[in-house]
Structures are given as C-alpha cells and as structure tokens.
C-alpha cells in the first residue's frame, strides 16, 4: 500500500466512525511515544547482536510496532492537514543531500563513531 493511500484510508476510517475531528494532537504524539516505549521494552539494555536476535524471534511484535506507529503518524498527518508522502519525500531529499553514499562510506555509520553527533570528523563530512 502506498503511504498516500494509507493516509486516505485512515481518514475514511475516522470519518466513517464520526471521529475525524476528535483527535488531540498532544495525545496522538504521546500515543506514538507509548508505541516507541513498547518497542523499546523488547530491546532495551542489550547489545546490537542480541537486539537482532530478539527481533528475529519477535517479528510479530516488531511488525505491530511499525504498523501502530505508522497508523498514528498518518492520523496525526490528517489532523494537521499534512500530506505524509510530501513529508517523507522532503526528508528523503534532505538525507540524500546531506549524506551522499560516498560520504556515508567514508565516515562509516554514526553508531560506530565515539560521540556520534559530537564527532567533529563526522560533522565536517556532512553538509
Ligand atoms: Mg502497540
């Protein structure tokens, strides 16, 4: 399903139930953090390798997290009159501009750089 189609379906779902204007932005945002917390509880305090193993053994929970979070993000988009497909394209454009493949390969993944965002070598490579 395309993201634009999904957003429209969620809007129709809310309209059908008479709920289209009854959402509080703050509560939707907090609901997203609740989903993130549920996902985090699956993988918290374990290393990268163990996280991959946990996800492999809990694909359904991981999939629920993605579905629930996307649902809420698209509902939030509807409430704010934002086309999520435009938002996503803009974000992708920004990543492609800031992180061209040659820079990504040169600096390596940020998780492997001590200090991450504070690493001056990494920061000097990105625009
Ligand atoms: Mg959930």
mmCIF file of C-alpha atoms and ligand atoms in Angstrom:
data_model
loop_
_atom_site.group_PDB
_atom_site.id
_atom_site.type_symbol
_atom_site.label_atom_id
_atom_site.label_comp_id
_atom_site.label_asym_id
_atom_site.label_seq_id
_atom_site.Cartn_x
_atom_site.Cartn_y
_atom_site.Cartn_z
ATOM 1 C CA UNK A 1 0.000 0.000 0.000
ATOM 2 C CA UNK A 2 1.254 3.468 -0.871
ATOM 3 C CA UNK A 3 1.650 5.898 2.013
ATOM 4 C CA UNK A 4 -0.782 8.375 0.448
ATOM 5 C CA UNK A 5 -3.404 5.645 0.091
ATOM 6 C CA UNK A 6 -2.859 4.538 3.695
ATOM 7 C CA UNK A 7 -3.320 8.095 4.962
ATOM 8 C CA UNK A 8 -6.551 8.400 2.983
ATOM 9 C CA UNK A 9 -7.846 5.062 4.336
ATOM 10 C CA UNK A 10 -7.195 6.182 7.907
ATOM 11 C CA UNK A 11 -9.070 9.415 7.218
ATOM 12 C CA UNK A 12 -12.013 7.465 5.763
ATOM 13 C CA UNK A 13 -11.931 5.134 8.777
ATOM 14 C CA UNK A 14 -12.196 8.102 11.131
ATOM 15 C CA UNK A 15 -14.908 9.794 9.030
ATOM 16 C CA UNK A 16 -16.967 6.576 8.931
ATOM 17 C CA UNK A 17 -16.936 6.473 12.721
ATOM 18 C CA UNK A 18 -17.567 10.197 13.120
ATOM 19 C CA UNK A 19 -14.175 10.643 14.764
ATOM 20 C CA UNK A 20 -12.444 12.759 12.137
ATOM 21 C CA UNK A 21 -12.215 15.908 14.266
ATOM 22 C CA UNK A 22 -11.975 14.389 17.705
ATOM 23 C CA UNK A 23 -8.231 13.844 17.943
ATOM 24 C CA UNK A 24 -5.995 15.826 20.227
ATOM 25 C CA UNK A 25 -2.555 16.393 18.703
ATOM 26 C CA UNK A 26 -0.770 16.121 22.038
ATOM 27 C CA UNK A 27 -2.463 12.833 22.838
ATOM 28 C CA UNK A 28 -1.623 11.399 19.413
ATOM 29 C CA UNK A 29 2.009 12.442 19.904
ATOM 30 C CA UNK A 30 2.060 10.828 23.349
ATOM 31 C CA UNK A 31 0.448 7.703 21.899
ATOM 32 C CA UNK A 32 3.393 7.468 19.478
ATOM 33 C CA UNK A 33 5.806 7.628 22.412
ATOM 34 C CA UNK A 34 3.804 4.825 24.068
ATOM 35 C CA UNK A 35 4.361 2.660 20.980
ATOM 36 C CA UNK A 36 8.054 3.525 20.987
ATOM 37 C CA UNK A 37 8.174 2.538 24.667
ATOM 38 C CA UNK A 38 6.568 -0.824 23.894
ATOM 39 C CA UNK A 39 9.155 -1.441 21.197
ATOM 40 C CA UNK A 40 11.968 -0.310 23.448
ATOM 41 C CA UNK A 41 10.870 -2.774 26.124
ATOM 42 C CA UNK A 42 11.647 -5.538 23.630
ATOM 43 C CA UNK A 43 15.222 -4.472 23.000
ATOM 44 C CA UNK A 44 16.309 -2.374 25.953
ATOM 45 C CA UNK A 45 19.676 -2.800 27.625
ATOM 46 C CA UNK A 46 21.005 -5.415 25.228
ATOM 47 C CA UNK A 47 23.714 -5.096 22.609
ATOM 48 C CA UNK A 48 23.209 -4.806 18.836
ATOM 49 C CA UNK A 49 23.696 -8.515 18.216
ATOM 50 C CA UNK A 50 21.185 -9.546 20.870
ATOM 51 C CA UNK A 51 18.700 -6.926 19.629
ATOM 52 C CA UNK A 52 18.766 -8.500 16.160
ATOM 53 C CA UNK A 53 18.147 -11.915 17.715
ATOM 54 C CA UNK A 54 15.247 -10.627 19.826
ATOM 55 C CA UNK A 55 13.625 -9.026 16.773
ATOM 56 C CA UNK A 56 14.121 -12.204 14.756
ATOM 57 C CA UNK A 57 12.259 -14.099 17.492
ATOM 58 C CA UNK A 58 9.579 -11.420 17.944
ATOM 59 C CA UNK A 59 8.761 -10.396 14.389
ATOM 60 C CA UNK A 60 5.056 -10.064 15.139
ATOM 61 C CA UNK A 61 5.647 -7.577 17.972
ATOM 62 C CA UNK A 62 8.121 -5.642 15.828
ATOM 63 C CA UNK A 63 5.622 -5.560 12.967
ATOM 64 C CA UNK A 64 2.890 -4.352 15.340
ATOM 65 C CA UNK A 65 5.166 -1.518 16.427
ATOM 66 C CA UNK A 66 5.718 -0.416 12.827
ATOM 67 C CA UNK A 67 2.006 -0.685 11.974
ATOM 68 C CA UNK A 68 0.798 1.057 15.117
ATOM 69 C CA UNK A 69 3.334 3.857 14.808
ATOM 70 C CA UNK A 70 2.690 4.453 11.110
ATOM 71 C CA UNK A 71 -1.064 4.457 11.788
ATOM 72 C CA UNK A 72 -0.649 7.128 14.443
ATOM 73 C CA UNK A 73 1.736 9.214 12.321
ATOM 74 C CA UNK A 74 -0.706 9.152 9.411
ATOM 75 C CA UNK A 75 -3.617 10.006 11.708
ATOM 76 C CA UNK A 76 -1.571 12.917 13.045
ATOM 77 C CA UNK A 77 -0.844 13.978 9.446
ATOM 78 C CA UNK A 78 -4.575 14.014 8.720
ATOM 79 C CA UNK A 79 -5.308 16.099 11.783
ATOM 80 C CA UNK A 80 -2.724 18.683 10.716
ATOM 81 C CA UNK A 81 -3.686 18.652 7.021
ATOM 82 C CA UNK A 82 -0.237 17.421 6.023
ATOM 83 C CA UNK A 83 0.397 15.106 3.079
ATOM 84 C CA UNK A 84 2.714 12.496 4.611
ATOM 85 C CA UNK A 85 4.005 11.463 1.170
ATOM 86 C CA UNK A 86 5.339 15.006 0.683
ATOM 87 C CA UNK A 87 6.822 14.996 4.204
ATOM 88 C CA UNK A 88 8.585 11.695 3.577
ATOM 89 C CA UNK A 89 9.870 12.779 0.162
ATOM 90 C CA UNK A 90 11.229 16.003 1.659
ATOM 91 C CA UNK A 91 13.004 14.042 4.385
ATOM 92 C CA UNK A 92 14.470 11.600 1.852
ATOM 93 C CA UNK A 93 15.656 14.524 -0.279
ATOM 94 C CA UNK A 94 17.321 16.072 2.759
ATOM 95 C CA UNK A 95 19.078 12.818 3.692
ATOM 96 C CA UNK A 96 20.269 12.312 0.129
ATOM 97 C CA UNK A 97 21.635 15.864 0.073
ATOM 98 C CA UNK A 98 23.318 15.678 3.479
ATOM 99 C CA UNK A 99 24.530 12.089 3.286
ATOM 100 C CA UNK A 100 25.631 11.122 -0.234
ATOM 101 C CA UNK A 101 26.823 7.484 -0.469
ATOM 102 C CA UNK A 102 30.484 8.487 -0.839
ATOM 103 C CA UNK A 103 30.349 10.423 2.439
ATOM 104 C CA UNK A 104 28.467 7.634 4.226
ATOM 105 C CA UNK A 105 31.053 5.080 3.133
ATOM 106 C CA UNK A 106 33.926 7.351 4.074
ATOM 107 C CA UNK A 107 32.804 8.236 7.583
ATOM 108 C CA UNK A 108 31.144 4.919 8.456
ATOM 109 C CA UNK A 109 27.992 4.500 10.497
ATOM 110 C CA UNK A 110 27.489 7.066 13.250
ATOM 111 C CA UNK A 111 26.902 4.286 15.803
ATOM 112 C CA UNK A 112 30.493 3.212 15.324
ATOM 113 C CA UNK A 113 31.862 6.705 15.924
ATOM 114 C CA UNK A 114 32.521 7.521 19.532
ATOM 115 C CA UNK A 115 30.459 10.540 20.449
ATOM 116 C CA UNK A 116 28.217 10.217 17.378
ATOM 117 C CA UNK A 117 26.854 13.683 16.706
ATOM 118 C CA UNK A 118 29.723 15.343 18.585
ATOM 119 C CA UNK A 119 32.319 13.733 16.370
ATOM 120 C CA UNK A 120 33.958 16.602 14.507
ATOM 121 C CA UNK A 121 35.282 14.377 11.721
ATOM 122 C CA UNK A 122 31.758 13.139 11.007
ATOM 123 C CA UNK A 123 30.227 16.618 11.247
ATOM 124 C CA UNK A 124 32.770 18.067 8.832
ATOM 125 C CA UNK A 125 31.764 15.459 6.205
ATOM 126 C CA UNK A 126 28.055 16.156 6.245
ATOM 127 C CA UNK A 127 26.512 19.316 4.816
HETATM 128 MG MG1 LIG B 1 1.315 -1.236 20.162
#
